[in-house]
PDB file of C-alpha atoms in Angstrom:
ATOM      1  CA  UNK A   4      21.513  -7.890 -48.690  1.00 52.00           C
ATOM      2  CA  UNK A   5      22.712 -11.032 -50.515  1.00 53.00           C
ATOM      3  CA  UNK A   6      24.485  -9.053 -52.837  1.00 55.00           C
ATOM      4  CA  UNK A   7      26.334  -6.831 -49.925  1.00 51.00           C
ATOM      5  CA  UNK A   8      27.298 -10.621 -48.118  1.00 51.00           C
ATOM      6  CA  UNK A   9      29.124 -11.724 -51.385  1.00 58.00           C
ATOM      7  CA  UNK A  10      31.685  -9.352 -51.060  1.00 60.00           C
ATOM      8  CA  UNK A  11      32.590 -10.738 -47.840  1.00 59.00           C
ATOM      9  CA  UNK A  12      34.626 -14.041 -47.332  1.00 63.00           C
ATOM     10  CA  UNK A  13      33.279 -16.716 -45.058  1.00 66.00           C
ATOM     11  CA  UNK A  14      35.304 -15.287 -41.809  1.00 64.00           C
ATOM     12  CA  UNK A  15      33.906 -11.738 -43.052  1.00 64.00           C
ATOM     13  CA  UNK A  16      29.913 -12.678 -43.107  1.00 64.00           C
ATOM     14  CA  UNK A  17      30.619 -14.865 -39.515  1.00 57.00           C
ATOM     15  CA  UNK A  18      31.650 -11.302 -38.024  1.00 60.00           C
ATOM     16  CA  UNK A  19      28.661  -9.505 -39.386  1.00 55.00           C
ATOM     17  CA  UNK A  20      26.340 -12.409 -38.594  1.00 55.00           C
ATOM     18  CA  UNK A  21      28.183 -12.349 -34.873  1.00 48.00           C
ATOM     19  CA  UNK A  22      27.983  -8.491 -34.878  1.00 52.00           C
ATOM     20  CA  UNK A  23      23.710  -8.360 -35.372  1.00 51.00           C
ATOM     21  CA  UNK A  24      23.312 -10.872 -33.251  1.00 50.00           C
ATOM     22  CA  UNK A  25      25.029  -9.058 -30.117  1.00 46.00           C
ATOM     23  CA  UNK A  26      23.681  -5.838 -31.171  1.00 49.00           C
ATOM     24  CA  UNK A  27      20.299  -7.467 -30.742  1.00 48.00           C
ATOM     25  CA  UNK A  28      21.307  -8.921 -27.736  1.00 42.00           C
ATOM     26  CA  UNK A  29      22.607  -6.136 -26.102  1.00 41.00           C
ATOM     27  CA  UNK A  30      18.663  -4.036 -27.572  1.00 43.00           C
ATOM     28  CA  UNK A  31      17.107  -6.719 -25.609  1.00 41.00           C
ATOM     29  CA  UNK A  32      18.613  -6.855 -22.524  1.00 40.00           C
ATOM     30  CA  UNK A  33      18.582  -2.972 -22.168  1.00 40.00           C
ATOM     31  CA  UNK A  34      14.870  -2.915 -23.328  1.00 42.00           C
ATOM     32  CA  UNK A  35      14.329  -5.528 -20.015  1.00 46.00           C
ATOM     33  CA  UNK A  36      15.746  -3.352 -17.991  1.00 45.00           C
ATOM     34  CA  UNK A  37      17.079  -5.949 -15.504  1.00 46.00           C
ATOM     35  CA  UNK A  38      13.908  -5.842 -13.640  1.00 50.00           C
ATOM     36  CA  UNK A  39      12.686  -8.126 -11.467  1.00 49.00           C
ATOM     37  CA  UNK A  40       9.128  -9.314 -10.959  1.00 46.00           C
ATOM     38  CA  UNK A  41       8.435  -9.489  -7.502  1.00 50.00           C
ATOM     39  CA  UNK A  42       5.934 -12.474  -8.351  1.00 47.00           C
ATOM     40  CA  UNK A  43       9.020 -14.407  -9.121  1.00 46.00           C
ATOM     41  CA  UNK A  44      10.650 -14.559  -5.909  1.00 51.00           C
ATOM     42  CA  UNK A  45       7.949 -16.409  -4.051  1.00 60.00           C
ATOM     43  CA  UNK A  46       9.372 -19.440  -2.061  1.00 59.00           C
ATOM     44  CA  UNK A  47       5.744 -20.846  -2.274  1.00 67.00           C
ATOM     45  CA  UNK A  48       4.980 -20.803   1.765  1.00 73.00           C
ATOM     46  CA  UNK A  49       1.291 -21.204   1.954  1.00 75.00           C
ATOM     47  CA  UNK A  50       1.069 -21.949   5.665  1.00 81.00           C
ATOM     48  CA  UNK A  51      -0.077 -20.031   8.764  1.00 88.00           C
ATOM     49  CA  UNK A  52       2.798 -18.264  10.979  1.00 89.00           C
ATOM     50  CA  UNK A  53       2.597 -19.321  15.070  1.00 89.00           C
ATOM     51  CA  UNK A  54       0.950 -16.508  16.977  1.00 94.00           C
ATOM     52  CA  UNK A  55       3.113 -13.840  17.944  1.00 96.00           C
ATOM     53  CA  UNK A  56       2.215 -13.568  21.506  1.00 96.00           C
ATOM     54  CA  UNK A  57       3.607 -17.180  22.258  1.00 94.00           C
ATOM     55  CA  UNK A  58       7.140 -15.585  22.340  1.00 96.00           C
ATOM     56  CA  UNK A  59       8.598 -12.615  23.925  1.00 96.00           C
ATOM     57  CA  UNK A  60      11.466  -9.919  22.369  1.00 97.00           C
ATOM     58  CA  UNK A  61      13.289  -9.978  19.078  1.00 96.00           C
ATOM     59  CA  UNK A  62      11.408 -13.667  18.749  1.00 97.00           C
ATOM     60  CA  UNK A  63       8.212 -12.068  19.012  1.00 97.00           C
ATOM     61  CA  UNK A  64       9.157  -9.305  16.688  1.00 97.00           C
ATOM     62  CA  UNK A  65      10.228 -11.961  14.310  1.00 97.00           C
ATOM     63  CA  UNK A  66       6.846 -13.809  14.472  1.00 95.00           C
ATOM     64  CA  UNK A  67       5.211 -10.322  14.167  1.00 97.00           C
ATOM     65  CA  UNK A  68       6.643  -9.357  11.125  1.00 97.00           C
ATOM     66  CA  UNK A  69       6.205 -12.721   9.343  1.00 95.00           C
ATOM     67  CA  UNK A  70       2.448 -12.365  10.178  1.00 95.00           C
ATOM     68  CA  UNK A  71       2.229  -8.796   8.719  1.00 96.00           C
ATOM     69  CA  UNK A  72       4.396  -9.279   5.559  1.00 96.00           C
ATOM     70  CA  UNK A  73       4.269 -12.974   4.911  1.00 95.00           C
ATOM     71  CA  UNK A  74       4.746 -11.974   1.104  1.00 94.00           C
ATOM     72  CA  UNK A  75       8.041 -10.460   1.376  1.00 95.00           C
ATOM     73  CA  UNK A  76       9.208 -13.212   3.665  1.00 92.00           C
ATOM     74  CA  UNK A  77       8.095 -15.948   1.197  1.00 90.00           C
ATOM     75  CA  UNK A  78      10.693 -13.589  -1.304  1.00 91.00           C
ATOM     76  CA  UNK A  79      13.818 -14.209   0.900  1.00 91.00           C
ATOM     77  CA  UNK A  80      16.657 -16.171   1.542  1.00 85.00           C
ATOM     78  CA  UNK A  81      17.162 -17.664   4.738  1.00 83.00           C
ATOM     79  CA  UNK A  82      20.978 -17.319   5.590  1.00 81.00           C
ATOM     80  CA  UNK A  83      20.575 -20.047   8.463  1.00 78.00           C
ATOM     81  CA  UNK A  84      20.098 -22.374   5.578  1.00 69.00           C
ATOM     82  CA  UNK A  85      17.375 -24.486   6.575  1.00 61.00           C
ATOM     83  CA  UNK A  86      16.425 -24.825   2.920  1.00 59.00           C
ATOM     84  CA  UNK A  87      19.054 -27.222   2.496  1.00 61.00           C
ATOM     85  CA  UNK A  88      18.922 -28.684   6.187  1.00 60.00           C
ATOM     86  CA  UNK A  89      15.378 -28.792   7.074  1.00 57.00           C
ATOM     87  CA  UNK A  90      13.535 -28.102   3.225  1.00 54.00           C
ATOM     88  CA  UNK A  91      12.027 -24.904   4.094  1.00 56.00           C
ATOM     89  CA  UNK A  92      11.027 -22.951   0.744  1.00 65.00           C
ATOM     90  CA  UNK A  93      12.181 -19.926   2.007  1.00 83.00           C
ATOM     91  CA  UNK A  94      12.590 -17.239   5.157  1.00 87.00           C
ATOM     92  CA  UNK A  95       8.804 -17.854   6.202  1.00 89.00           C
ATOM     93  CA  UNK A  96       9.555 -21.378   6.540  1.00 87.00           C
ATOM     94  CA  UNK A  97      10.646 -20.982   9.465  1.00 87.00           C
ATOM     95  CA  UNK A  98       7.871 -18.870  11.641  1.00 90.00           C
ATOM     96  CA  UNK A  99       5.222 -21.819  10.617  1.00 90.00           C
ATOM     97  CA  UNK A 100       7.174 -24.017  13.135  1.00 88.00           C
ATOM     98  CA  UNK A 101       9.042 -22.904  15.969  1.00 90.00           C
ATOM     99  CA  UNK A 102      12.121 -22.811  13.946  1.00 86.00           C
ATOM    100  CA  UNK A 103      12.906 -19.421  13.998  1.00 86.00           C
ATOM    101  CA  UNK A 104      12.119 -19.191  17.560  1.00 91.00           C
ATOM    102  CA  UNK A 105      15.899 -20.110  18.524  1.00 90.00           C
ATOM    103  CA  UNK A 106      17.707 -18.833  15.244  1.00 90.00           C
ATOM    104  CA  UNK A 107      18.988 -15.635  15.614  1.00 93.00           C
ATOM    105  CA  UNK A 108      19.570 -15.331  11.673  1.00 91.00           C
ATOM    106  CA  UNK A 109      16.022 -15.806  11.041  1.00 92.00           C
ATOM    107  CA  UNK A 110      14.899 -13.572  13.878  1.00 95.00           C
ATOM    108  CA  UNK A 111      17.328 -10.711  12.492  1.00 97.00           C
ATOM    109  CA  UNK A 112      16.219 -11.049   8.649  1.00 94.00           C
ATOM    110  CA  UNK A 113      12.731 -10.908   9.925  1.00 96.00           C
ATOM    111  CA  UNK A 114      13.156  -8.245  11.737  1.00 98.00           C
ATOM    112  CA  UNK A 115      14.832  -5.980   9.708  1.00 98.00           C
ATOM    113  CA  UNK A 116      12.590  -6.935   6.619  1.00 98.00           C
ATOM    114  CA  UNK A 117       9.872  -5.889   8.565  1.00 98.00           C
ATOM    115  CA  UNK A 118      11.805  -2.629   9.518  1.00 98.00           C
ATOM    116  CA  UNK A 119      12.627  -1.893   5.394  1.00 98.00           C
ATOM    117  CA  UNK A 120       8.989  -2.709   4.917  1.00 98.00           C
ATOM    118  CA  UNK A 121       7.570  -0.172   7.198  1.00 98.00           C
ATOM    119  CA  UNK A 122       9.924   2.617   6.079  1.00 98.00           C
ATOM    120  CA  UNK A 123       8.348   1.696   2.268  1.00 98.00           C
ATOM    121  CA  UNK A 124      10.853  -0.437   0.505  1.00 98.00           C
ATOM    122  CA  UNK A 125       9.523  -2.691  -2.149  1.00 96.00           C
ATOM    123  CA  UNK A 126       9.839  -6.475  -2.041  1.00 94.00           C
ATOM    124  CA  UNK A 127      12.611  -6.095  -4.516  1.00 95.00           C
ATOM    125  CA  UNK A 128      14.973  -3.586  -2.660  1.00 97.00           C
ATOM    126  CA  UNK A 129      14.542  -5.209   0.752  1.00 97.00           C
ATOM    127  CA  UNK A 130      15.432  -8.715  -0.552  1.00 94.00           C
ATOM    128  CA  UNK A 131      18.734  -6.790  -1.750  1.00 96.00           C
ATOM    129  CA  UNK A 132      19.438  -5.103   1.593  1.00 97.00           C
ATOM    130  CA  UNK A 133      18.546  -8.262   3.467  1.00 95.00           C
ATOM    131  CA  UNK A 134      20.987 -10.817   0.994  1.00 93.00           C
ATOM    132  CA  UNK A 135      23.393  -7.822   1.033  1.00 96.00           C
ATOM    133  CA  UNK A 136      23.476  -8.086   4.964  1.00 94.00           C
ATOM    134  CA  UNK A 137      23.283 -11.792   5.374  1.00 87.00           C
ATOM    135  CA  UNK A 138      25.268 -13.170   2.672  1.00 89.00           C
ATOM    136  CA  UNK A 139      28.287 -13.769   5.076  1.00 86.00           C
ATOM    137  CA  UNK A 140      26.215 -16.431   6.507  1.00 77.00           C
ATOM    138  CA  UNK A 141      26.114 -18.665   3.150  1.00 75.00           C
ATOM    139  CA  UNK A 142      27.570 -21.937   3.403  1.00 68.00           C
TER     140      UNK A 142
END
């Protein structure tokens, strides 16, 4: 190989050099796949929800789902962004107070979480749906 780089000039073998490297790149990020592990979007909640049956409609729904799927409410986003306000770690943050009792974002990402869940979406795909749906709330 030494012998095939002296026939290049300095430019020349920065190209080549430049040239495996993104080749190799572009093998590993293909091999990945882009995938994500699941295991990675924990917010880290380890605390009990309220009791559903202290609240009544969409609230109660809300309360429901975050005692049925805690795991793929400790994977999202909360679009009210109590993170930043109120340090929640993420969307299940808020049914271990009575937080999400009187925000309708949290109530609606619960809620339709729950509904994703139950029709068999993986943690993954319903975090997309849910951040595709809520994003408009960022501030």
């Amino acid at each position: 190989m030494n012998k095939v780089i002296k026939c290049f000039n300095r430019k020349e073998k920065g190209i080549v050099v430049l040239s495996l490297f993104l080749t190799a790149l572009v093998f590993v990020l293909v091999a990945c796949g882009g995938s994500v592990d699941p295991a990675s979007l924990k917010g880290g909640e380890t605390r009990q929800t309220l009791a559903p049956q202290y609240f009544t409609g969409s609230t109660a729904k809300a309360y429901v789902a975050a005692r049925e799927i805690p795991e793929v409410l400790d994977s999202l986003h909360c679009y009210c962004e109590c993170k930043k306000h109120h340090g929640h770690k993420s969307l299940l943050t808020c049914f271990v107070t009575t937080h999400g009792r009187n925000c309708s974002i949290c109530i609606d990402e619960a809620v339709m979480a729950n509904k994703l869940h139950k029709k068999g979406y993986d943690v993954v795909a319903i975090r997309k749906a849910v951040d595709k749906a809520f994003k408009k709330y960022a501030r």
